[in-house]
PDB file of C-alpha atoms in Angstrom:
ATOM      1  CA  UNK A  17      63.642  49.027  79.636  1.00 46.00           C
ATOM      2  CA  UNK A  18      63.200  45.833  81.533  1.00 50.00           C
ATOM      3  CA  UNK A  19      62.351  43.944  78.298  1.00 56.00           C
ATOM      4  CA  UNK A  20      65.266  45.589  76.750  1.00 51.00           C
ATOM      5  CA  UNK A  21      67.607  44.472  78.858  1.00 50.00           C
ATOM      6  CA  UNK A  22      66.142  40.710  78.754  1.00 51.00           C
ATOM      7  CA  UNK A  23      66.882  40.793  74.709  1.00 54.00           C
ATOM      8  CA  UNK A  24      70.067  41.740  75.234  1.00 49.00           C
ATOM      9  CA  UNK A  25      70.914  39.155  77.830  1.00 49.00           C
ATOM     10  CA  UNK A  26      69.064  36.490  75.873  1.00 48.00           C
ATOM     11  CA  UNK A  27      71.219  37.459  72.580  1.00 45.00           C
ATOM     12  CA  UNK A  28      74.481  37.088  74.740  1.00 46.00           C
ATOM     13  CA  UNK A  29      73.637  34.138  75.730  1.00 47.00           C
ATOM     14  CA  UNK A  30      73.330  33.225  71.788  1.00 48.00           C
ATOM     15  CA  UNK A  31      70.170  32.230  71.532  1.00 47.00           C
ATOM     16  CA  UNK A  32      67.493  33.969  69.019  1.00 47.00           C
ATOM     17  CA  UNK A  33      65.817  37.389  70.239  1.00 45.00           C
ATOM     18  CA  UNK A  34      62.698  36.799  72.557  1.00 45.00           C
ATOM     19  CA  UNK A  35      60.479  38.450  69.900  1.00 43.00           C
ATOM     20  CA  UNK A  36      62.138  36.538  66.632  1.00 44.00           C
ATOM     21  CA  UNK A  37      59.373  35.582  65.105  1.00 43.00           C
ATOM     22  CA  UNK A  38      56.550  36.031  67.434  1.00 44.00           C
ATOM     23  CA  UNK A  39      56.447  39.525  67.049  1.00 44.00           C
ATOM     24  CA  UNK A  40      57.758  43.207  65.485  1.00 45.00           C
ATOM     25  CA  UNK A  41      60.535  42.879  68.519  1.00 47.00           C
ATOM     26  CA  UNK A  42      64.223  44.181  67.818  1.00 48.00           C
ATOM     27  CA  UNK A  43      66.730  41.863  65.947  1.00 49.00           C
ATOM     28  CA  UNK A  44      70.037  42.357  64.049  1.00 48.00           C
ATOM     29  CA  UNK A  45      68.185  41.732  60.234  1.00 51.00           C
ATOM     30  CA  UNK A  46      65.716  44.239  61.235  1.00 49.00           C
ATOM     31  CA  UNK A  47      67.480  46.777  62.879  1.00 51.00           C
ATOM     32  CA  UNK A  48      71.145  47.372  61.250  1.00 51.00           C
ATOM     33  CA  UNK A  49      72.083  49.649  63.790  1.00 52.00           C
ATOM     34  CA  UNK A  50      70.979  47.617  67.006  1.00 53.00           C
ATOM     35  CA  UNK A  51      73.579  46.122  68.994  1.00 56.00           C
ATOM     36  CA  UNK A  52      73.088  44.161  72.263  1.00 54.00           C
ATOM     37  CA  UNK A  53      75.614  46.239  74.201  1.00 58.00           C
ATOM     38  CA  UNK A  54      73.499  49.414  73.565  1.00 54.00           C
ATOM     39  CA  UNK A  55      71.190  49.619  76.438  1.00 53.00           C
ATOM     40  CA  UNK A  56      68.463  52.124  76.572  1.00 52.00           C
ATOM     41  CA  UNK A  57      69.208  55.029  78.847  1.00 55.00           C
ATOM     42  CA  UNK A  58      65.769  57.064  80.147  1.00 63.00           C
ATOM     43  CA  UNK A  59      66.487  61.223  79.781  1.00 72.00           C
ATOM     44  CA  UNK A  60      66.316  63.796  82.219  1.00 80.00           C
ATOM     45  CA  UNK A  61      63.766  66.681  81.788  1.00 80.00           C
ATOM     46  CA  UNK A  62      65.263  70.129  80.604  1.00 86.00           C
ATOM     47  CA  UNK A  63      64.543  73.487  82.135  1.00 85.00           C
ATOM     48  CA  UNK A  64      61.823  74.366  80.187  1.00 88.00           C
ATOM     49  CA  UNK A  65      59.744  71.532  80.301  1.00 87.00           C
ATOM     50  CA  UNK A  66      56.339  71.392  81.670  1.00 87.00           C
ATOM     51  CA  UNK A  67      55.660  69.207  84.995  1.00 84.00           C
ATOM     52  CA  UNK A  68      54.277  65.984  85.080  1.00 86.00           C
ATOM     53  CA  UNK A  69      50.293  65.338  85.199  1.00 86.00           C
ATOM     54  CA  UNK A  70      50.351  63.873  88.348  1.00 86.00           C
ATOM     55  CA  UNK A  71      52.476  66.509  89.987  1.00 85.00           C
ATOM     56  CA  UNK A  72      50.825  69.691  88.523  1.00 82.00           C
ATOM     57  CA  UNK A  73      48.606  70.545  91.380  1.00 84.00           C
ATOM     58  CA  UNK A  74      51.406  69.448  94.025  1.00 86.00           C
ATOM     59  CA  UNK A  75      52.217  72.648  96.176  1.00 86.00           C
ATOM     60  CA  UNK A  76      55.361  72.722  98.326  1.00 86.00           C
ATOM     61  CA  UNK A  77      55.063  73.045 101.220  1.00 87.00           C
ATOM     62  CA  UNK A  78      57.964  73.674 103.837  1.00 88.00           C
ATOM     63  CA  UNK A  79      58.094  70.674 107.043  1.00 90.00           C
ATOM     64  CA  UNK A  80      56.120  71.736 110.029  1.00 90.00           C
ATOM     65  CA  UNK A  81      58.436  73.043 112.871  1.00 90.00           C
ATOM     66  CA  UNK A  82      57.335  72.144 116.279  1.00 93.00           C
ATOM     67  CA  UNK A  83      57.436  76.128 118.210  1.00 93.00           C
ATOM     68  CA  UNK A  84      58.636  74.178 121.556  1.00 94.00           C
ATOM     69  CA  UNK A  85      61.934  72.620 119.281  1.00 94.00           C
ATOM     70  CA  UNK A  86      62.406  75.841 117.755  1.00 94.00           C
ATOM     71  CA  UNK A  87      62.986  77.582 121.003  1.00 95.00           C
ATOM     72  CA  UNK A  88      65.280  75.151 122.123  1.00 96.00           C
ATOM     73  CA  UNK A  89      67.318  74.628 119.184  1.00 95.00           C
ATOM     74  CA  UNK A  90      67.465  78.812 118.692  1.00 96.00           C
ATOM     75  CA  UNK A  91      68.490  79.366 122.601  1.00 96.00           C
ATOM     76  CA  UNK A  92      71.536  76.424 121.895  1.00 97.00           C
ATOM     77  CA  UNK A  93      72.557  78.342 118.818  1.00 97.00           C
ATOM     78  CA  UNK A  94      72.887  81.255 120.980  1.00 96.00           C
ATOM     79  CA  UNK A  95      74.487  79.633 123.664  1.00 96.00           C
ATOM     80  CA  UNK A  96      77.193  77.991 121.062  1.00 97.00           C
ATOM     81  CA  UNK A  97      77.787  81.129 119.757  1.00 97.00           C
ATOM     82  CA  UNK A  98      78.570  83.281 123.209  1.00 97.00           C
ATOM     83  CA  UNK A  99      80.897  80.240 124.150  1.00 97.00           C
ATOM     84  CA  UNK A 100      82.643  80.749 120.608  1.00 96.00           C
ATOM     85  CA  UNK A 101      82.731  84.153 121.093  1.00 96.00           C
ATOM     86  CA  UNK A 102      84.056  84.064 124.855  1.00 96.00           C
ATOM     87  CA  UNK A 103      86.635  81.424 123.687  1.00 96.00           C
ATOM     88  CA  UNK A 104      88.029  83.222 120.704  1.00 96.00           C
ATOM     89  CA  UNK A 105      88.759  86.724 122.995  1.00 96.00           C
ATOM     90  CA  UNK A 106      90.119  84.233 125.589  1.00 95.00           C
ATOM     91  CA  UNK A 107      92.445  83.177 122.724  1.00 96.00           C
ATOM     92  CA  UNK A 108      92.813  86.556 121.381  1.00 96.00           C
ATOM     93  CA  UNK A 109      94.038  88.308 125.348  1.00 94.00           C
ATOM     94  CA  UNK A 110      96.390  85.291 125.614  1.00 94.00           C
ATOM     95  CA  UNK A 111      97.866  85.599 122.158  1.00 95.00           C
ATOM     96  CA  UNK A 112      98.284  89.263 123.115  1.00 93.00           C
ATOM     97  CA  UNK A 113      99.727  89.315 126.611  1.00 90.00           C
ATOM     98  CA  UNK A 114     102.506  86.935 124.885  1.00 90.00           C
ATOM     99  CA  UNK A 115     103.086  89.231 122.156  1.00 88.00           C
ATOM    100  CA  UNK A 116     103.373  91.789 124.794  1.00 83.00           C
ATOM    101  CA  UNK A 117     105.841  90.117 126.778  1.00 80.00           C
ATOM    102  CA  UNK A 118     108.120  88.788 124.199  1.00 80.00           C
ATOM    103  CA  UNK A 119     108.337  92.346 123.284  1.00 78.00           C
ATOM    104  CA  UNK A 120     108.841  93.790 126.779  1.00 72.00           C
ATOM    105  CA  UNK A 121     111.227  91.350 127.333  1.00 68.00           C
ATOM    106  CA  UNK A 122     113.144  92.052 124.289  1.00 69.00           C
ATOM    107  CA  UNK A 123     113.595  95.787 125.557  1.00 64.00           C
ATOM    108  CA  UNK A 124     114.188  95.814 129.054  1.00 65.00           C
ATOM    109  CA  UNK A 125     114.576  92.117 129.898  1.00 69.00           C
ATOM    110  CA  UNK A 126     117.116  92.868 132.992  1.00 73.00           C
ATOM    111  CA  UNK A 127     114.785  95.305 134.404  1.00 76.00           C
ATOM    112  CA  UNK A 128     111.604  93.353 133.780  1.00 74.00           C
ATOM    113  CA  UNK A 129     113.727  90.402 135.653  1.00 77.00           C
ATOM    114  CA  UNK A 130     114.523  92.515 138.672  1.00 82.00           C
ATOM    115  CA  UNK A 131     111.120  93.839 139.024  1.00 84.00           C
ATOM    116  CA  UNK A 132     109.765  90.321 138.824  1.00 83.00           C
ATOM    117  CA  UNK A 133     112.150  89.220 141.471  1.00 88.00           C
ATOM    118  CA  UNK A 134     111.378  92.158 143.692  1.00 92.00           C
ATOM    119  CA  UNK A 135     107.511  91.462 142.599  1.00 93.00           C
ATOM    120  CA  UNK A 136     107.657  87.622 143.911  1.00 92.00           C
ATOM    121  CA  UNK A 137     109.726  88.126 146.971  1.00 94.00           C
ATOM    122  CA  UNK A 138     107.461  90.843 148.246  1.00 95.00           C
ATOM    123  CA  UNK A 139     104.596  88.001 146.851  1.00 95.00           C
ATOM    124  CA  UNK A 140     105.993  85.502 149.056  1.00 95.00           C
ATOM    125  CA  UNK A 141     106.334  87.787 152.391  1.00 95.00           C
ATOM    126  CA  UNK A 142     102.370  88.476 151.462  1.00 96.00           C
ATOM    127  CA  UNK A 143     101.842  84.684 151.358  1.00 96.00           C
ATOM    128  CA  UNK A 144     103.840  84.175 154.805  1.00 95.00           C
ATOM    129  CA  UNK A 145     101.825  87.186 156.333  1.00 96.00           C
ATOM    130  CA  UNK A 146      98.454  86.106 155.336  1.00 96.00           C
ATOM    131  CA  UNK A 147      99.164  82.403 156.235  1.00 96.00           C
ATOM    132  CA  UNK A 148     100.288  83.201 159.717  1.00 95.00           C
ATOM    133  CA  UNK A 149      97.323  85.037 159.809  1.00 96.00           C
ATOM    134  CA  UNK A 150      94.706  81.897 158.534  1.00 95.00           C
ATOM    135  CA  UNK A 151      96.731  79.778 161.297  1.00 96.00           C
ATOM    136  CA  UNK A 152      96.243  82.269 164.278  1.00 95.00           C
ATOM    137  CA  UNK A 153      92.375  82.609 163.104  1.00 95.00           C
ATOM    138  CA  UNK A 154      91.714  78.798 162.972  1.00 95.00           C
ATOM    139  CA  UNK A 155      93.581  78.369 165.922  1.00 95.00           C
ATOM    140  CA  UNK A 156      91.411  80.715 168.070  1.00 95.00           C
ATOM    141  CA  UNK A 157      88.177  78.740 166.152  1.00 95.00           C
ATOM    142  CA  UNK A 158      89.492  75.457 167.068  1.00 95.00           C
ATOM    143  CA  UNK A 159      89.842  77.081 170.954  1.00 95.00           C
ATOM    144  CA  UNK A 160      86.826  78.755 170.974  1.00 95.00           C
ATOM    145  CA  UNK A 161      85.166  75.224 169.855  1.00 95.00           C
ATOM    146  CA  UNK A 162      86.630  73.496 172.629  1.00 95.00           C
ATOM    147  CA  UNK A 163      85.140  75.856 174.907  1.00 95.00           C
ATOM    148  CA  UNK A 164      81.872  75.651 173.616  1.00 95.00           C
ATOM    149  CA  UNK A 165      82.103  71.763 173.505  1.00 95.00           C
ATOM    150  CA  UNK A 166      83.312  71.697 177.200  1.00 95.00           C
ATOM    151  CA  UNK A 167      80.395  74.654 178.247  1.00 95.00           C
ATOM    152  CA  UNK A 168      77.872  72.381 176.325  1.00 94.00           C
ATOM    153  CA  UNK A 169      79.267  68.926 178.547  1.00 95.00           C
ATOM    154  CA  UNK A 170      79.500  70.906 181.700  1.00 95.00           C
ATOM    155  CA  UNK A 171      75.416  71.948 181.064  1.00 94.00           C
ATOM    156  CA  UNK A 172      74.304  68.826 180.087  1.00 94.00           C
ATOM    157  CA  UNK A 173      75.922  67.138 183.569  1.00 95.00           C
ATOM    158  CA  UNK A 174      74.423  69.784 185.598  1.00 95.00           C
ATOM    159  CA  UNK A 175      70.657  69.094 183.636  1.00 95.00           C
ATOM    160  CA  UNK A 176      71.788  65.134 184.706  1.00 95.00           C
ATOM    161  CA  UNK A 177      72.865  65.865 188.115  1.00 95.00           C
ATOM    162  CA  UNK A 178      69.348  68.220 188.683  1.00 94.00           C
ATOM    163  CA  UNK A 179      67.692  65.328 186.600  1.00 95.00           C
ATOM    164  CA  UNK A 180      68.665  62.757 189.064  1.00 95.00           C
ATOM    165  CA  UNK A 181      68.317  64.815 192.231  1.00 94.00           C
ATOM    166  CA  UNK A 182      64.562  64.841 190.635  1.00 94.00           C
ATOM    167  CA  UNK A 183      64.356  61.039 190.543  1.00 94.00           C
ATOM    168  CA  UNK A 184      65.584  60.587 194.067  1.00 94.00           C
ATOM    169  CA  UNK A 185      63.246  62.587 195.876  1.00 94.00           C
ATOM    170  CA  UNK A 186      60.611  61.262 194.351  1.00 93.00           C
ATOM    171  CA  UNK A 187      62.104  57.485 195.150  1.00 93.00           C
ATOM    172  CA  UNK A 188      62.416  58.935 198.638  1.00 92.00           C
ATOM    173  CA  UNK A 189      58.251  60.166 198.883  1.00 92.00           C
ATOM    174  CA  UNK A 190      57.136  57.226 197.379  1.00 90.00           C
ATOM    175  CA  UNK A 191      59.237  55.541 199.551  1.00 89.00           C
ATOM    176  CA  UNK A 192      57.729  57.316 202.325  1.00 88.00           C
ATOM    177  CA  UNK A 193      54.220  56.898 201.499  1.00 86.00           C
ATOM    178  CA  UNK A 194      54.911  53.290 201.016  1.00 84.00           C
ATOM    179  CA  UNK A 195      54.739  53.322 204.824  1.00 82.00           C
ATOM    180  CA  UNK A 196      50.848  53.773 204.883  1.00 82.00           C
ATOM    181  CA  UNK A 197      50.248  51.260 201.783  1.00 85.00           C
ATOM    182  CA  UNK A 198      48.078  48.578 202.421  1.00 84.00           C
ATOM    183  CA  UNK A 199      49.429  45.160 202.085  1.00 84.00           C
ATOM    184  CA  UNK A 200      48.360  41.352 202.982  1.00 86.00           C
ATOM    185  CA  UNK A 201      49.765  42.139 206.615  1.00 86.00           C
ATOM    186  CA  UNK A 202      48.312  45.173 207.376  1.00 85.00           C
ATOM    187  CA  UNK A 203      44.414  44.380 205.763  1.00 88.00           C
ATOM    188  CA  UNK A 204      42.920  43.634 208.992  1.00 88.00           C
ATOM    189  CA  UNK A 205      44.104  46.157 211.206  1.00 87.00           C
ATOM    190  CA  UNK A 206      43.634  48.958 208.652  1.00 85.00           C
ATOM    191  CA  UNK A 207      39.869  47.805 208.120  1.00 88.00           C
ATOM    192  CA  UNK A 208      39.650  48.372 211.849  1.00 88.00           C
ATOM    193  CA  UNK A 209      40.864  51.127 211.825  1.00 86.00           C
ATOM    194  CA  UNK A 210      38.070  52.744 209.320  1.00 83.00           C
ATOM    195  CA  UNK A 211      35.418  51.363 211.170  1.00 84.00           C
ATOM    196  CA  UNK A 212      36.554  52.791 214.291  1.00 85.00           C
ATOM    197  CA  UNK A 213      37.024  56.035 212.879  1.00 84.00           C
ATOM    198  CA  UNK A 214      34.345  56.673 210.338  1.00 81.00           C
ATOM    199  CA  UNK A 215      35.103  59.741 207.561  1.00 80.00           C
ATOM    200  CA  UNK A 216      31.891  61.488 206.161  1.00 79.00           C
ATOM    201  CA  UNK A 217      32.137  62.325 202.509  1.00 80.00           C
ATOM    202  CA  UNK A 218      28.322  63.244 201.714  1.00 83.00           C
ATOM    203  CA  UNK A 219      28.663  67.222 202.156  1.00 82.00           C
ATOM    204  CA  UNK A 220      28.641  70.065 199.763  1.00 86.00           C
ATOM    205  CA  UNK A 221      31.412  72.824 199.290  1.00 86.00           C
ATOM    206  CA  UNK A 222      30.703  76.314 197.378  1.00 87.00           C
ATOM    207  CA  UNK A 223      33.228  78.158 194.954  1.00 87.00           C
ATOM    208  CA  UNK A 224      36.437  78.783 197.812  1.00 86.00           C
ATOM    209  CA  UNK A 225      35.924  75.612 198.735  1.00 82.00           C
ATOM    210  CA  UNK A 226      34.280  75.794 202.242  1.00 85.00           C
ATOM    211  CA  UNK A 227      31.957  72.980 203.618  1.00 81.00           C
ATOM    212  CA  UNK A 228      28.349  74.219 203.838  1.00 80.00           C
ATOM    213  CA  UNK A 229      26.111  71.807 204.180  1.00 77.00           C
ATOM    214  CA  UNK A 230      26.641  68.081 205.554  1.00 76.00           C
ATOM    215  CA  UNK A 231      24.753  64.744 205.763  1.00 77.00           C
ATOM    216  CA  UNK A 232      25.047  62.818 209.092  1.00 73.00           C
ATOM    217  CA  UNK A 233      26.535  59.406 209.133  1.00 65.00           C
ATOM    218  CA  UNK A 234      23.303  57.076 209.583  1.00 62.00           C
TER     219      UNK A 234
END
């Protein structure tokens, strides 16, 4: 076909036919019915013929589906359809209820009016009722709150009251046994004071704590 459509660009062009005489290739003397603007055109198969050679043993087989994919893809198909389905009776009850009420109103519009007047003005004493209601309760919250807030102060002054009662008495004893500390003025007269009045520690207590046996001081 290629070679074809070379000859028939190459006559065009006017010049002699690529196989004129070099070979048994197409040419108007030759071939009477041969025109350059006919261009071979390759057939399709029929029905009934026979596969090609190199496709005769070629089986079809389906594309692998993953199991995992499947799953998924099935459960968002059935997802898609409930939401279609719970959209289209949405649509359905609303185009209903309007039918309904054009035709109520059609038949007994002035009583349908009065009853919807009587309807909303015993809505709106509801409304007043039940907000006078949420405004007493949060009221009583918001009090009971501030007493737990002011309960919860009043305990945590008392723990820092007790807390620094704590602290000062035991400033106060260590003020007090400051007294017997012994400093740079004291040194001297305190180590006279042990060695005037020696303490023996070498003795031995049993379990209630009573001394029962002691060393003398050498």
């Amino acid at each position: 076909m290629l070679r074809a459509l070379c000859r028939c660009r190459h006559v065009l062009a006017g010049g002699p036919a690529p196989g004129h005489g070099h070979g048994p290739g197409p040419s108007p003397t030759l071939c009477p019915g041969w025109s350059p603007r006919v261009v071979p055109a390759r057939g399709r198969k029929s029905r009934d013929d026979p596969p090609a050679k190199s496709k005769a043993d070629r089986l079809k087989m389906p594309p692998p589906v993953d199991p995992e994919e499947l799953l998924v893809v099935l459960e968002r198909y059935r997802q898609h359809r409930l939401v279609l389905g719970a959209l289209r009776a949405e649509f359905r009850a609303e185009v209903l209820q309007k039918k309904r009420e054009e035709r109520l109103s059609g038949e007994n519009s002035v009583e349908l009016l009065e009853e919807h007047r009587r309807l909303m003005a015993w809505n709106d004493e509801e409304n007043a009722r039940q907000r006078a209601r949420r405004e007493e309760r949060l009221r009583k919250e918001a009090e009971e709150e501030r007493r737990r807030k002011l309960e919860a102060q009043e305990q945590q002054a008392r723990k820092m009251e007790a807390f620094l009662k704590e602290k000062e008495k035991e400033v106060l004893q260590l003020q007090e046994e400051a007294k017997s500390f012994i400093t740079l003025e004291n040194l001297d007269a305190r180590i006279e004071e042990c060695l005037d009045n020696p303490r023996n520690y070498n003795f031995a207590i049993d379990k209630n704590g009573r001394v029962v046996k002691r060393t003398m001081l050498s």
